[in-house]
Coordinates of C-alpha atoms and ligand atoms in Angstrom, one line a residue:
X438 CA 116.7 28.2 142.5
X439 CA 116.7 30.1 145.8
X440 CA 119.7 30.0 148.6
X441 CA 117.7 31.4 151.1
X442 CA 117.9 34.9 152.6
X443 CA 120.9 36.7 151.0
X444 CA 122.8 38.9 153.8
X445 CA 122.8 42.7 152.3
X446 CA 125.4 45.7 153.3
X447 CA 123.5 49.0 151.9
X448 CA 126.2 51.8 151.2
X449 CA 124.8 55.5 151.0
X450 CA 126.3 58.7 151.0
X451 CA 123.3 60.8 151.6
X452 CA 119.2 61.0 151.5
X453 CA 119.0 57.1 150.6
X454 CA 115.5 57.3 149.2
X455 CA 116.7 53.7 146.9
X456 CA 117.6 52.2 150.6
X457 CA 113.8 53.2 151.7
X458 CA 112.8 51.3 148.9
X459 CA 114.7 48.4 149.7
X460 CA 113.3 48.7 153.5
X461 CA 110.1 48.9 152.4
X462 CA 110.0 45.8 149.7
X463 CA 111.4 43.8 152.5
X464 CA 109.1 44.8 155.1
X465 CA 106.2 43.9 152.5
X466 CA 107.5 40.8 151.6
X467 CA 107.9 41.6 147.9
X468 CA 111.7 41.0 147.9
X469 CA 113.2 38.2 150.1
X470 CA 117.0 40.0 151.7
X471 CA 118.3 40.4 154.9
X472 CA 119.5 43.4 155.2
X473 CA 122.1 43.5 157.6
X474 CA 124.1 46.5 157.7
X475 CA 123.4 50.2 156.4
X476 CA 127.0 51.8 155.8
X477 CA 127.3 55.6 155.4
X478 CA 130.8 57.6 154.6
X479 CA 128.6 60.6 155.9
X480 CA 127.7 60.8 159.4
X481 CA 124.6 63.2 158.5
X482 CA 123.2 61.1 155.9
X483 CA 119.6 61.0 156.3
X484 CA 119.7 57.4 155.1
X485 CA 121.1 56.4 158.5
X486 CA 118.2 57.6 160.1
X487 CA 115.7 55.7 157.8
X488 CA 118.0 52.6 158.7
X489 CA 117.8 53.3 162.4
X490 CA 114.1 53.5 162.5
X491 CA 113.9 50.4 160.7
X492 CA 116.2 48.9 162.9
X493 CA 119.1 48.3 160.9
X494 CA 122.7 48.1 162.0
X495 CA 124.5 51.1 161.0
X496 CA 128.1 51.9 160.4
X497 CA 129.5 55.4 159.6
X498 CA 133.3 55.6 158.4
X499 CA 134.3 59.3 157.3
X500 CA 136.8 59.3 154.5
X501 CA 138.4 62.6 155.3
X502 CA 140.8 61.4 157.6
X503 CA 142.7 58.6 155.7
X504 CA 145.6 58.9 153.7
X505 CA 144.5 57.3 150.4
X506 CA 141.4 55.4 149.0
X507 CA 142.5 51.9 149.4
X508 CA 143.0 52.5 153.2
X509 CA 139.5 54.0 153.3
X510 CA 138.0 51.0 151.8
X511 CA 140.1 48.6 153.6
X512 CA 138.8 50.0 156.8
X513 CA 135.3 50.0 155.0
X514 CA 135.2 46.6 154.7
X515 CA 136.8 45.2 157.9
X516 CA 133.8 47.0 159.5
X517 CA 131.1 45.5 157.1
X518 CA 132.8 42.1 156.9
X519 CA 131.5 41.6 160.4
X520 CA 128.3 40.9 159.2
X521 CA 129.4 39.0 156.3
X522 CA 127.6 40.4 153.6
X523 CA 127.1 38.6 150.4
X524 CA 125.6 41.3 148.5
X525 CA 126.7 44.8 148.9
X526 CA 124.1 47.5 147.1
X527 CA 125.4 51.0 146.2
X528 CA 122.5 53.4 146.8
X529 CA 124.2 56.5 146.3
X530 CA 127.4 55.8 148.1
X531 CA 129.6 59.0 146.7
X532 CA 132.9 57.3 146.4
X533 CA 135.3 55.9 143.5
X534 CA 136.3 52.3 145.0
X535 CA 139.7 51.2 144.4
X536 CA 140.4 48.0 142.7
X537 CA 141.0 46.1 145.9
X538 CA 138.0 46.6 147.1
X539 CA 136.0 45.8 144.1
X540 CA 137.9 42.6 144.1
X541 CA 137.6 41.9 147.6
X542 CA 133.6 41.9 147.0
X543 CA 133.8 40.4 143.0
X544 CA 130.8 40.1 141.8
X545 CA 128.8 40.8 144.9
X546 CA 128.2 44.5 144.2
X547 CA 125.6 46.3 142.6
X548 CA 125.1 50.1 141.7
X549 CA 122.3 52.2 140.3
X550 CA 123.1 54.6 137.9
X551 CA 120.5 58.0 137.0
X552 CA 121.3 57.4 133.3
X553 CA 120.7 54.7 130.3
X554 CA 124.5 53.3 130.5
X555 CA 126.9 53.3 128.7
X556 CA 125.6 56.8 128.3
X557 CA 126.1 59.6 131.0
X558 CA 128.7 58.1 133.2
X559 CA 129.6 60.4 135.7
X560 CA 128.0 63.3 137.9
X561 CA 125.3 65.6 136.4
X562 CA 123.3 63.3 134.2
X563 CA 119.8 64.6 134.1
X564 CA 120.9 67.9 133.2
X565 CA 123.1 66.7 130.8
X566 CA 120.4 64.7 129.1
X567 CA 118.2 67.6 129.1
X568 CA 120.8 69.8 127.8
X569 CA 121.7 67.2 124.9
X570 CA 117.7 67.0 123.7
X571 CA 117.8 63.3 124.5
X572 CA 114.3 61.6 124.0
X573 CA 114.8 59.0 126.3
X574 CA 116.7 59.0 129.8
X575 CA 116.2 56.5 133.1
X576 CA 118.1 54.3 135.3
X577 CA 120.4 51.5 135.3
X578 CA 121.5 48.9 137.7
X579 CA 124.8 47.2 136.9
X580 CA 127.7 44.9 138.9
X581 CA 130.7 47.0 139.5
X582 CA 133.9 46.6 138.0
X583 CA 137.0 48.7 138.4
X584 CA 135.5 51.2 135.6
X585 CA 133.2 53.4 136.9
X586 CA 129.9 53.2 135.7
X587 CA 131.7 50.4 133.2
X588 CA 130.5 47.5 134.9
X589 CA 127.8 44.9 133.1
X590 CA 124.5 46.2 132.8
X591 CA 121.5 44.1 134.3
X592 CA 118.2 46.3 134.7
X593 CA 117.3 49.5 132.6
X594 CA 114.1 51.6 133.8
X595 CA 113.6 54.0 130.8
X596 CA 111.4 56.9 130.2
X597 CA 110.9 59.8 127.6
X598 CA 111.9 62.8 128.3
X599 CA 109.6 65.7 128.5
X600 CA 111.3 68.9 127.1
X601 CA 109.4 71.1 129.7
X602 CA 110.9 69.7 132.9
X603 CA 113.7 70.9 135.0
X604 CA 116.4 68.6 136.1
X605 CA 114.9 68.7 139.6
X606 CA 111.4 66.9 137.8
X607 CA 113.4 64.8 135.7
X608 CA 115.4 63.5 138.8
X609 CA 112.6 63.0 140.5
X610 CA 110.6 60.7 137.7
X611 CA 114.1 58.8 136.9
X612 CA 114.3 58.0 141.4
X613 CA 110.7 56.6 141.0
X614 CA 112.1 54.1 138.3
X615 CA 114.6 53.3 140.5
X616 CA 112.6 52.5 143.9
X617 CA 111.5 49.8 141.6
X618 CA 114.1 48.1 139.6
X619 CA 116.8 48.7 141.9
X620 CA 115.3 46.0 144.8
X621 CA 113.9 43.8 141.6
X622 CA 117.1 42.9 140.6
X623 CA 119.2 43.0 143.9
X624 CA 116.2 40.2 144.8
X625 CA 116.9 38.4 141.5
X626 CA 120.9 38.0 143.1
X627 CA 119.2 36.8 146.4
X628 CA 117.4 34.3 144.9
X629 CA 120.2 33.3 142.9
X630 CA 118.9 34.3 139.3
X631 CA 121.6 36.9 139.1
X632 CA 125.0 36.4 139.0
X633 CA 128.7 38.0 137.7
X634 CA 130.9 35.2 135.6
X635 CA 133.8 35.8 133.3
X636 CA 133.1 39.4 133.2
X637 CA 129.1 39.5 132.2
X638 CA 126.2 39.4 133.6
X639 CA 124.0 36.4 133.9
X640 CA 120.4 36.0 134.7
X641 CA 118.6 32.8 135.1
X642 CA 121.9 30.8 133.4
X643 CA 121.7 33.0 130.2
X644 CA 124.1 35.9 129.9
X645 CA 123.0 39.4 129.2
X646 CA 124.8 40.9 126.1
X647 CA 122.1 43.4 126.9
X648 CA 119.9 44.8 130.1
X649 CA 116.8 44.0 130.5
X650 CA 115.1 46.8 129.6
X651 CA 111.5 48.4 131.4
X652 CA 109.5 51.0 130.0
X653 CA 108.0 53.2 132.3
X654 CA 105.2 55.9 131.6
X655 CA 103.3 57.9 134.0
X656 CA 105.3 57.3 137.0
X657 CA 104.9 59.1 140.0
X658 CA 107.6 60.7 142.3
X659 CA 108.0 58.6 145.1
Ligands
GAR1138 C1 120.1 57.8 143.0 O1 119.2 58.3 142.1 C2 121.2 57.4 142.4 O2 120.9 56.7 140.9 C3 122.4 58.4 142.5 O3 122.2 59.0 143.4 C4 121.1 58.9 144.0 C5 121.1 58.5 145.5 O4 119.9 58.8 145.7 N1 123.8 57.9 142.3 C6 124.7 58.0 141.7 O5 124.6 59.7 141.0 C7 125.8 57.2 141.2 N2 126.7 57.5 140.5 P1 118.9 58.3 147.3 O6 120.0 58.8 148.2 O7 117.7 58.9 147.7 O8 118.9 56.8 147.2

């Protein structure tokens, strides 16, 4: 059942190619979200320019001057709440969130992580996957909880690793998948199909004990 256009805040720290995929899919009508604000902790994040070009409000607070994580997070939330977001999309937002922030937006924060969670949480996932000789790699959309990269998984996009490729090439292929699965999962949330309840992800009223997995063949870089 649709609950109307979902007010969405997108948080970034860098290039914002995932942000761009949301902008493009909202523009084309493929997904139905209201992109209310794009927030960055870095003033030089290219994603801020993407947002401005798309006519989306932007906000930026640098984290460095803040004494601790929660003080910064409270300032971020005070800023974001000016737009009363119903959904927060972490799109390359390279900050660990305080328990206070997670609680403040409980069940309303999605993250995308470039690995098939629970495998390869943390940084440098593409090189680690290549070094380990993995057959499969991909990306995961999950609800954010206090556990880093540990909240319930919703949707994964999966590809076969090419042993000849570099980490940069693998990253580009994974990001092309991200640009498809992340707007899709967010749209489920916006339409009221996806919820966080009892510490689990629920899709269309069914608890997701495992994420929905989509396999991708020849995905060309975005
Ligand atoms: C994305 O690939 C995302 O999976 C990753 O940062 C990239 C941001 O790219 N996120 C993390 O590593 C979070 N742990 P973008 O700025 O071009 O969207």
